[in-house]
Amino acid sequence: QVQLMESGGGLVQAGESLTLSCEFSTNIFTVNAAAWYRQPPGKQRELVATLTTGGTANYADSVKGRFSISEHDTKNTVYLEMNSLKPEDTAVYYCTLGTFIGTNYYPNSWGQGTQVTVSS
């Protein structure tokens, strides 16, 4: 069972930046894809960013140009750099490992989530 541990959440003001980290218990990213989801208060969970094993990143329209997903060279940590944060980015952010089938991402393992709160 892979364990994922997120960190880096917190309270920031609008316009500021945060970087979330997700460390895996085992170095398996070379055979999986990774993604970040978020769940705003009172809303459904949504896919924010994905990263393929080949290093291709994709983003939800709501974060495109502001967020960046990347991996550490050791392949056991994935980051989500969040810039120009807005109050609507407030959510619990979840790291996942999963698989792409075609263009669709399917998560297999989830972290416990980390809270990001952006004040106006």
Short mmCIF file of N, CA, C and O in Angstrom, two decimals:
data_model
loop_
_atom_site.label_atom_id
_atom_site.label_comp_id
_atom_site.label_asym_id
_atom_site.label_seq_id
_atom_site.Cartn_x
_atom_site.Cartn_y
_atom_site.Cartn_z
N GLN A 1 0.85 -1.18 0.00
CA GLN A 1 0.00 0.00 0.00
C GLN A 1 0.89 1.24 0.00
O GLN A 1 1.70 1.44 0.89
N VAL A 2 0.75 2.04 -1.04
CA VAL A 2 1.53 3.26 -1.13
C VAL A 2 0.95 4.30 -0.18
O VAL A 2 -0.26 4.44 -0.06
N GLN A 3 1.82 5.01 0.50
CA GLN A 3 1.38 6.10 1.37
C GLN A 3 1.82 7.42 0.77
O GLN A 3 2.96 7.54 0.32
N LEU A 4 0.93 8.39 0.76
CA LEU A 4 1.21 9.71 0.24
C LEU A 4 1.01 10.72 1.37
O LEU A 4 0.00 10.66 2.08
N MET A 5 1.94 11.64 1.51
CA MET A 5 1.86 12.62 2.59
C MET A 5 2.01 14.02 2.01
O MET A 5 3.07 14.37 1.50
N GLU A 6 0.92 14.82 2.11
CA GLU A 6 0.97 16.20 1.63
C GLU A 6 1.46 17.12 2.74
O GLU A 6 1.24 16.85 3.93
N SER A 7 2.05 18.22 2.34
CA SER A 7 2.43 19.27 3.28
C SER A 7 2.48 20.59 2.53
O SER A 7 2.47 20.61 1.29
N GLY A 8 2.52 21.68 3.28
CA GLY A 8 2.69 22.99 2.67
C GLY A 8 1.46 23.85 2.65
O GLY A 8 1.51 25.00 2.21
N GLY A 9 0.32 23.31 3.08
CA GLY A 9 -0.88 24.13 3.10
C GLY A 9 -0.82 25.20 4.17
O GLY A 9 0.09 25.22 5.01
N GLY A 10 -1.77 26.11 4.12
CA GLY A 10 -1.80 27.17 5.13
C GLY A 10 -2.74 28.28 4.75
O GLY A 10 -3.54 28.15 3.82
N LEU A 11 -2.63 29.38 5.47
CA LEU A 11 -3.46 30.56 5.25
C LEU A 11 -2.60 31.65 4.61
O LEU A 11 -1.55 32.02 5.15
N VAL A 12 -3.05 32.15 3.47
CA VAL A 12 -2.33 33.22 2.79
C VAL A 12 -3.34 34.27 2.33
O VAL A 12 -4.55 34.02 2.32
N GLN A 13 -2.82 35.42 1.94
CA GLN A 13 -3.68 36.46 1.38
C GLN A 13 -3.74 36.33 -0.13
O GLN A 13 -2.84 35.75 -0.77
N ALA A 14 -4.79 36.87 -0.70
CA ALA A 14 -4.94 36.85 -2.16
C ALA A 14 -3.71 37.48 -2.82
O ALA A 14 -3.21 38.50 -2.35
N GLY A 15 -3.26 36.83 -3.89
CA GLY A 15 -2.09 37.30 -4.61
C GLY A 15 -0.79 36.65 -4.18
O GLY A 15 0.21 36.75 -4.89
N GLU A 16 -0.81 36.01 -3.04
CA GLU A 16 0.40 35.35 -2.55
C GLU A 16 0.56 33.96 -3.16
O GLU A 16 -0.28 33.51 -3.95
N SER A 17 1.65 33.29 -2.77
CA SER A 17 1.98 31.99 -3.32
C SER A 17 2.15 30.94 -2.23
O SER A 17 2.46 31.28 -1.08
N LEU A 18 1.94 29.70 -2.60
CA LEU A 18 2.19 28.54 -1.74
C LEU A 18 2.68 27.41 -2.62
O LEU A 18 2.27 27.32 -3.78
N THR A 19 3.51 26.56 -2.06
CA THR A 19 3.91 25.34 -2.75
C THR A 19 3.57 24.14 -1.89
O THR A 19 4.00 24.05 -0.73
N LEU A 20 2.76 23.26 -2.44
CA LEU A 20 2.41 22.02 -1.77
C LEU A 20 3.38 20.93 -2.18
O LEU A 20 3.82 20.88 -3.33
N SER A 21 3.68 20.04 -1.24
CA SER A 21 4.54 18.90 -1.51
C SER A 21 3.80 17.61 -1.22
O SER A 21 2.95 17.57 -0.33
N CYS A 22 4.13 16.58 -1.96
CA CYS A 22 3.52 15.27 -1.76
C CYS A 22 4.63 14.24 -1.84
O CYS A 22 5.21 14.05 -2.92
N GLU A 23 4.92 13.61 -0.74
CA GLU A 23 5.97 12.61 -0.69
C GLU A 23 5.35 11.22 -0.66
O GLU A 23 4.40 10.96 0.09
N PHE A 24 5.88 10.34 -1.49
CA PHE A 24 5.38 8.98 -1.57
C PHE A 24 6.22 8.07 -0.68
O PHE A 24 7.42 8.29 -0.52
N SER A 25 5.60 7.00 -0.20
CA SER A 25 6.31 6.08 0.68
C SER A 25 7.26 5.19 -0.10
O SER A 25 8.14 4.56 0.47
N THR A 26 7.05 5.14 -1.41
CA THR A 26 7.93 4.31 -2.22
C THR A 26 8.14 5.00 -3.55
O THR A 26 7.28 5.72 -4.02
N ASN A 27 9.26 4.78 -4.15
CA ASN A 27 9.58 5.43 -5.40
C ASN A 27 8.96 4.66 -6.55
O ASN A 27 9.59 3.81 -7.16
N ILE A 28 7.68 4.96 -6.83
CA ILE A 28 7.01 4.24 -7.89
C ILE A 28 6.51 5.18 -8.97
O ILE A 28 5.79 4.78 -9.86
N PHE A 29 6.88 6.46 -8.85
CA PHE A 29 6.33 7.43 -9.79
C PHE A 29 6.77 7.13 -11.21
O PHE A 29 6.14 7.54 -12.17
N THR A 30 7.87 6.38 -11.35
CA THR A 30 8.32 6.09 -12.69
C THR A 30 7.34 5.19 -13.45
O THR A 30 7.42 5.09 -14.66
N VAL A 31 6.40 4.57 -12.75
CA VAL A 31 5.43 3.71 -13.42
C VAL A 31 4.01 4.18 -13.20
O VAL A 31 3.06 3.47 -13.49
N ASN A 32 3.84 5.36 -12.68
CA ASN A 32 2.52 5.92 -12.44
C ASN A 32 2.51 7.39 -12.85
O ASN A 32 3.55 8.01 -13.01
N ALA A 33 1.33 7.91 -12.98
CA ALA A 33 1.16 9.34 -13.14
C ALA A 33 0.75 9.92 -11.79
O ALA A 33 0.43 9.18 -10.86
N ALA A 34 0.77 11.21 -11.67
CA ALA A 34 0.38 11.87 -10.43
C ALA A 34 -0.55 13.04 -10.72
O ALA A 34 -0.57 13.56 -11.85
N ALA A 35 -1.30 13.41 -9.73
CA ALA A 35 -2.24 14.52 -9.91
C ALA A 35 -2.58 15.14 -8.56
O ALA A 35 -2.44 14.52 -7.52
N TRP A 36 -3.02 16.37 -8.64
CA TRP A 36 -3.57 17.08 -7.49
C TRP A 36 -5.04 17.34 -7.73
O TRP A 36 -5.43 17.78 -8.82
N TYR A 37 -5.85 17.06 -6.72
CA TYR A 37 -7.26 17.41 -6.70
C TYR A 37 -7.47 18.44 -5.60
O TYR A 37 -6.64 18.61 -4.72
N ARG A 38 -8.63 19.09 -5.63
CA ARG A 38 -9.02 19.94 -4.51
C ARG A 38 -10.52 19.85 -4.31
O ARG A 38 -11.27 19.56 -5.22
N GLN A 39 -10.92 20.11 -3.07
CA GLN A 39 -12.34 20.14 -2.74
C GLN A 39 -12.65 21.41 -1.97
O GLN A 39 -12.31 21.54 -0.78
N PRO A 40 -13.25 22.38 -2.65
CA PRO A 40 -13.63 23.62 -1.96
C PRO A 40 -14.75 23.34 -0.97
O PRO A 40 -15.48 22.35 -1.12
N PRO A 41 -14.92 24.17 0.02
CA PRO A 41 -15.98 23.94 1.01
C PRO A 41 -17.36 23.90 0.37
O PRO A 41 -17.71 24.80 -0.40
N GLY A 42 -18.09 22.84 0.64
CA GLY A 42 -19.45 22.70 0.13
C GLY A 42 -19.55 22.32 -1.33
O GLY A 42 -20.64 22.33 -1.89
N LYS A 43 -18.40 22.00 -1.96
CA LYS A 43 -18.42 21.67 -3.38
C LYS A 43 -17.79 20.30 -3.63
O LYS A 43 -17.20 19.70 -2.73
N GLN A 44 -17.93 19.82 -4.85
CA GLN A 44 -17.37 18.53 -5.21
C GLN A 44 -15.86 18.63 -5.44
O GLN A 44 -15.33 19.70 -5.77
N ARG A 45 -15.21 17.50 -5.29
CA ARG A 45 -13.78 17.44 -5.55
C ARG A 45 -13.53 17.63 -7.04
O ARG A 45 -14.30 17.13 -7.88
N GLU A 46 -12.46 18.37 -7.37
CA GLU A 46 -12.16 18.63 -8.78
C GLU A 46 -10.68 18.38 -9.05
O GLU A 46 -9.83 18.56 -8.18
N LEU A 47 -10.40 17.98 -10.28
CA LEU A 47 -9.04 17.73 -10.71
C LEU A 47 -8.37 19.07 -11.03
O LEU A 47 -8.90 19.85 -11.80
N VAL A 48 -7.19 19.29 -10.45
CA VAL A 48 -6.49 20.56 -10.62
C VAL A 48 -5.37 20.46 -11.63
O VAL A 48 -5.24 21.29 -12.52
N ALA A 49 -4.53 19.42 -11.47
CA ALA A 49 -3.36 19.29 -12.34
C ALA A 49 -2.94 17.84 -12.40
O ALA A 49 -3.06 17.12 -11.41
N THR A 50 -2.44 17.43 -13.56
CA THR A 50 -1.92 16.07 -13.73
C THR A 50 -0.51 16.12 -14.30
O THR A 50 -0.13 17.09 -14.97
N LEU A 51 0.23 15.07 -14.03
CA LEU A 51 1.61 14.97 -14.52
C LEU A 51 1.85 13.53 -14.96
O LEU A 51 1.70 12.61 -14.17
N THR A 52 2.18 13.34 -16.24
CA THR A 52 2.43 12.00 -16.75
C THR A 52 3.84 11.56 -16.40
O THR A 52 4.70 12.36 -16.03
N THR A 53 4.08 10.27 -16.58
CA THR A 53 5.42 9.76 -16.33
C THR A 53 6.44 10.35 -17.30
O THR A 53 7.62 10.39 -17.01
N GLY A 54 5.95 10.83 -18.43
CA GLY A 54 6.84 11.47 -19.39
C GLY A 54 7.08 12.93 -19.09
O GLY A 54 7.83 13.59 -19.81
N GLY A 55 6.42 13.45 -18.05
CA GLY A 55 6.65 14.83 -17.65
C GLY A 55 5.70 15.83 -18.26
O GLY A 55 5.90 17.04 -18.14
N THR A 56 4.63 15.35 -18.90
CA THR A 56 3.64 16.27 -19.48
C THR A 56 2.63 16.68 -18.42
O THR A 56 2.04 15.83 -17.76
N ALA A 57 2.44 17.98 -18.28
CA ALA A 57 1.51 18.51 -17.29
C ALA A 57 0.27 19.07 -17.96
O ALA A 57 0.34 19.63 -19.07
N ASN A 58 -0.86 18.93 -17.28
CA ASN A 58 -2.10 19.54 -17.73
C ASN A 58 -2.82 20.14 -16.54
O ASN A 58 -2.68 19.65 -15.41
N TYR A 59 -3.60 21.17 -16.80
CA TYR A 59 -4.21 21.94 -15.71
C TYR A 59 -5.68 22.23 -15.99
O TYR A 59 -6.10 22.36 -17.14
N ALA A 60 -6.43 22.36 -14.92
CA ALA A 60 -7.79 22.85 -15.03
C ALA A 60 -7.73 24.30 -15.51
O ALA A 60 -6.79 25.04 -15.19
N ASP A 61 -8.74 24.70 -16.27
CA ASP A 61 -8.75 26.07 -16.80
C ASP A 61 -8.67 27.11 -15.68
O ASP A 61 -8.08 28.18 -15.87
N SER A 62 -9.23 26.79 -14.53
CA SER A 62 -9.30 27.76 -13.44
C SER A 62 -7.94 28.06 -12.83
O SER A 62 -7.79 29.08 -12.14
N VAL A 63 -6.95 27.19 -13.07
CA VAL A 63 -5.63 27.41 -12.48
C VAL A 63 -4.54 27.57 -13.52
O VAL A 63 -3.38 27.82 -13.17
N LYS A 64 -4.88 27.42 -14.78
CA LYS A 64 -3.89 27.47 -15.85
C LYS A 64 -3.18 28.83 -15.83
O LYS A 64 -3.82 29.88 -15.74
N GLY A 65 -1.85 28.77 -15.91
CA GLY A 65 -1.06 29.99 -15.88
C GLY A 65 -0.69 30.45 -14.49
O GLY A 65 0.16 31.33 -14.33
N ARG A 66 -1.32 29.86 -13.47
CA ARG A 66 -1.02 30.25 -12.08
C ARG A 66 -0.39 29.10 -11.29
O ARG A 66 0.42 29.33 -10.40
N PHE A 67 -0.80 27.87 -11.61
CA PHE A 67 -0.31 26.70 -10.87
C PHE A 67 0.67 25.92 -11.75
O PHE A 67 0.55 25.92 -12.99
N SER A 68 1.59 25.22 -11.08
CA SER A 68 2.55 24.41 -11.81
C SER A 68 2.80 23.12 -11.03
O SER A 68 3.16 23.17 -9.83
N ILE A 69 2.66 21.97 -11.70
CA ILE A 69 2.92 20.68 -11.08
C ILE A 69 4.28 20.19 -11.57
O ILE A 69 4.62 20.33 -12.74
N SER A 70 5.05 19.62 -10.65
CA SER A 70 6.37 19.14 -11.02
C SER A 70 6.76 18.00 -10.09
O SER A 70 6.10 17.74 -9.09
N GLU A 71 7.87 17.33 -10.45
CA GLU A 71 8.34 16.23 -9.62
C GLU A 71 9.79 16.45 -9.24
O GLU A 71 10.55 17.10 -9.96
N HIS A 72 10.17 15.88 -8.10
CA HIS A 72 11.55 15.93 -7.67
C HIS A 72 12.36 14.93 -8.48
O HIS A 72 11.83 13.93 -8.95
N ASP A 73 13.64 15.19 -8.62
CA ASP A 73 14.50 14.31 -9.40
C ASP A 73 14.52 12.89 -8.90
O ASP A 73 14.75 11.96 -9.66
N THR A 74 14.28 12.69 -7.60
CA THR A 74 14.30 11.34 -7.05
C THR A 74 13.02 10.58 -7.36
O THR A 74 12.92 9.40 -7.07
N LYS A 75 12.04 11.28 -7.95
CA LYS A 75 10.78 10.67 -8.37
C LYS A 75 9.88 10.24 -7.23
O LYS A 75 8.92 9.52 -7.45
N ASN A 76 10.18 10.63 -6.00
CA ASN A 76 9.27 10.26 -4.92
C ASN A 76 8.59 11.45 -4.27
O ASN A 76 8.05 11.34 -3.18
N THR A 77 8.62 12.60 -4.93
CA THR A 77 7.94 13.79 -4.44
C THR A 77 7.37 14.56 -5.62
O THR A 77 8.04 14.72 -6.64
N VAL A 78 6.14 15.00 -5.45
CA VAL A 78 5.49 15.83 -6.45
C VAL A 78 5.09 17.14 -5.79
O VAL A 78 4.67 17.15 -4.62
N TYR A 79 5.21 18.23 -6.51
CA TYR A 79 4.91 19.55 -5.99
C TYR A 79 3.75 20.18 -6.75
O TYR A 79 3.50 19.86 -7.91
N LEU A 80 3.09 21.10 -6.09
CA LEU A 80 2.12 21.97 -6.75
C LEU A 80 2.45 23.40 -6.32
O LEU A 80 2.19 23.79 -5.18
N GLU A 81 3.05 24.13 -7.23
CA GLU A 81 3.36 25.54 -6.98
C GLU A 81 2.15 26.37 -7.36
O GLU A 81 1.67 26.29 -8.49
N MET A 82 1.68 27.15 -6.43
CA MET A 82 0.46 27.94 -6.63
C MET A 82 0.79 29.42 -6.48
O MET A 82 1.23 29.84 -5.40
N ASN A 83 0.60 30.16 -7.55
CA ASN A 83 0.89 31.59 -7.56
C ASN A 83 -0.39 32.39 -7.78
O ASN A 83 -1.40 31.86 -8.26
N SER A 84 -0.32 33.65 -7.45
CA SER A 84 -1.47 34.56 -7.64
C SER A 84 -2.75 33.94 -7.09
O SER A 84 -3.78 33.89 -7.77
N LEU A 85 -2.67 33.47 -5.87
CA LEU A 85 -3.80 32.76 -5.28
C LEU A 85 -5.01 33.67 -5.12
O LEU A 85 -4.88 34.88 -4.85
N LYS A 86 -6.17 33.06 -5.29
CA LYS A 86 -7.44 33.77 -5.18
C LYS A 86 -8.27 33.13 -4.07
O LYS A 86 -8.08 31.95 -3.76
N PRO A 87 -9.21 33.87 -3.51
CA PRO A 87 -10.07 33.27 -2.47
C PRO A 87 -10.77 32.01 -2.95
O PRO A 87 -10.98 31.07 -2.17
N GLU A 88 -11.10 31.95 -4.25
CA GLU A 88 -11.78 30.76 -4.77
C GLU A 88 -10.85 29.54 -4.87
O GLU A 88 -11.31 28.45 -5.21
N ASP A 89 -9.57 29.71 -4.60
CA ASP A 89 -8.65 28.58 -4.54
C ASP A 89 -8.70 27.90 -3.16
O ASP A 89 -8.07 26.85 -2.98
N THR A 90 -9.43 28.49 -2.24
CA THR A 90 -9.57 27.89 -0.92
C THR A 90 -10.18 26.50 -1.03
O THR A 90 -11.26 26.33 -1.62
N ALA A 91 -9.49 25.50 -0.47
CA ALA A 91 -9.94 24.11 -0.60
C ALA A 91 -9.01 23.20 0.19
O ALA A 91 -7.93 23.63 0.62
N VAL A 92 -9.44 21.96 0.34
CA VAL A 92 -8.53 20.91 0.78
C VAL A 92 -7.91 20.32 -0.47
O VAL A 92 -8.64 19.94 -1.40
N TYR A 93 -6.59 20.28 -0.51
CA TYR A 93 -5.88 19.79 -1.68
C TYR A 93 -5.37 18.38 -1.41
O TYR A 93 -4.77 18.11 -0.35
N TYR A 94 -5.59 17.50 -2.38
CA TYR A 94 -5.23 16.10 -2.26
C TYR A 94 -4.23 15.71 -3.35
O TYR A 94 -4.43 16.03 -4.53
N CYS A 95 -3.22 14.98 -2.95
CA CYS A 95 -2.26 14.41 -3.89
C CYS A 95 -2.69 12.99 -4.22
O CYS A 95 -3.18 12.27 -3.33
N THR A 96 -2.50 12.59 -5.47
CA THR A 96 -2.83 11.22 -5.86
C THR A 96 -1.76 10.64 -6.77
O THR A 96 -1.04 11.39 -7.47
N LEU A 97 -1.66 9.33 -6.76
CA LEU A 97 -0.95 8.59 -7.80
C LEU A 97 -1.99 7.81 -8.58
O LEU A 97 -2.97 7.34 -7.99
N GLY A 98 -1.79 7.67 -9.86
CA GLY A 98 -2.77 6.97 -10.66
C GLY A 98 -2.24 6.57 -12.00
O GLY A 98 -1.02 6.48 -12.20
N THR A 99 -3.18 6.38 -12.92
CA THR A 99 -2.84 5.88 -14.25
C THR A 99 -3.65 6.64 -15.29
O THR A 99 -4.81 6.97 -15.07
N PHE A 100 -3.01 6.88 -16.41
CA PHE A 100 -3.73 7.42 -17.56
C PHE A 100 -4.18 6.27 -18.44
O PHE A 100 -3.40 5.38 -18.78
N ILE A 101 -5.45 6.30 -18.82
CA ILE A 101 -5.96 5.41 -19.86
C ILE A 101 -6.47 6.34 -20.95
O ILE A 101 -7.50 7.01 -20.79
N GLY A 102 -5.73 6.37 -22.04
CA GLY A 102 -6.01 7.40 -23.02
C GLY A 102 -5.70 8.76 -22.43
O GLY A 102 -4.62 8.99 -21.89
N THR A 103 -6.67 9.64 -22.48
CA THR A 103 -6.48 10.99 -21.92
C THR A 103 -7.11 11.13 -20.55
O THR A 103 -7.09 12.21 -19.96
N ASN A 104 -7.67 10.05 -20.03
CA ASN A 104 -8.35 10.11 -18.73
C ASN A 104 -7.44 9.61 -17.62
O ASN A 104 -6.80 8.58 -17.74
N TYR A 105 -7.44 10.36 -16.52
CA TYR A 105 -6.62 10.02 -15.36
C TYR A 105 -7.48 9.31 -14.33
O TYR A 105 -8.58 9.76 -14.01
N TYR A 106 -6.95 8.20 -13.79
CA TYR A 106 -7.66 7.42 -12.79
C TYR A 106 -6.77 7.31 -11.55
O TYR A 106 -5.73 6.65 -11.59
N PRO A 107 -7.17 7.95 -10.44
CA PRO A 107 -6.35 7.87 -9.23
C PRO A 107 -6.45 6.51 -8.54
O PRO A 107 -7.53 5.92 -8.51
N ASN A 108 -5.34 6.04 -8.02
CA ASN A 108 -5.32 4.77 -7.29
C ASN A 108 -5.02 4.95 -5.80
O ASN A 108 -5.45 4.15 -4.97
N SER A 109 -4.23 5.95 -5.49
CA SER A 109 -3.83 6.20 -4.11
C SER A 109 -4.02 7.68 -3.80
O SER A 109 -3.73 8.52 -4.64
N TRP A 110 -4.46 7.97 -2.58
CA TRP A 110 -4.76 9.33 -2.16
C TRP A 110 -3.99 9.68 -0.89
O TRP A 110 -3.79 8.84 -0.01
N GLY A 111 -3.61 10.94 -0.80
CA GLY A 111 -3.09 11.47 0.44
C GLY A 111 -4.23 11.89 1.35
O GLY A 111 -5.40 11.79 0.98
N GLN A 112 -3.89 12.38 2.53
CA GLN A 112 -4.92 12.73 3.51
C GLN A 112 -5.47 14.13 3.30
O GLN A 112 -6.50 14.49 3.88
N GLY A 113 -4.81 14.91 2.48
CA GLY A 113 -5.27 16.26 2.18
C GLY A 113 -4.59 17.31 3.02
O GLY A 113 -4.19 17.06 4.16
N THR A 114 -4.45 18.50 2.46
CA THR A 114 -3.89 19.64 3.18
C THR A 114 -4.74 20.88 2.87
O THR A 114 -5.12 21.10 1.73
N GLN A 115 -5.05 21.65 3.90
CA GLN A 115 -5.94 22.80 3.76
C GLN A 115 -5.19 24.02 3.23
O GLN A 115 -4.12 24.37 3.76
N VAL A 116 -5.76 24.63 2.22
CA VAL A 116 -5.27 25.91 1.72
C VAL A 116 -6.40 26.93 1.85
O VAL A 116 -7.50 26.69 1.35
N THR A 117 -6.13 28.01 2.54
CA THR A 117 -7.12 29.06 2.73
C THR A 117 -6.55 30.37 2.23
O THR A 117 -5.45 30.77 2.64
N VAL A 118 -7.28 31.02 1.32
CA VAL A 118 -6.84 32.28 0.74
C VAL A 118 -7.82 33.36 1.18
O VAL A 118 -9.01 33.29 0.85
N SER A 119 -7.33 34.35 1.90
CA SER A 119 -8.19 35.43 2.36
C SER A 119 -8.15 36.59 1.37
O SER A 119 -7.15 36.83 0.71
N SER A 120 -9.25 37.31 1.31
CA SER A 120 -9.34 38.44 0.36
C SER A 120 -8.82 39.72 0.97
O SER A 120 -8.56 39.81 2.15
#
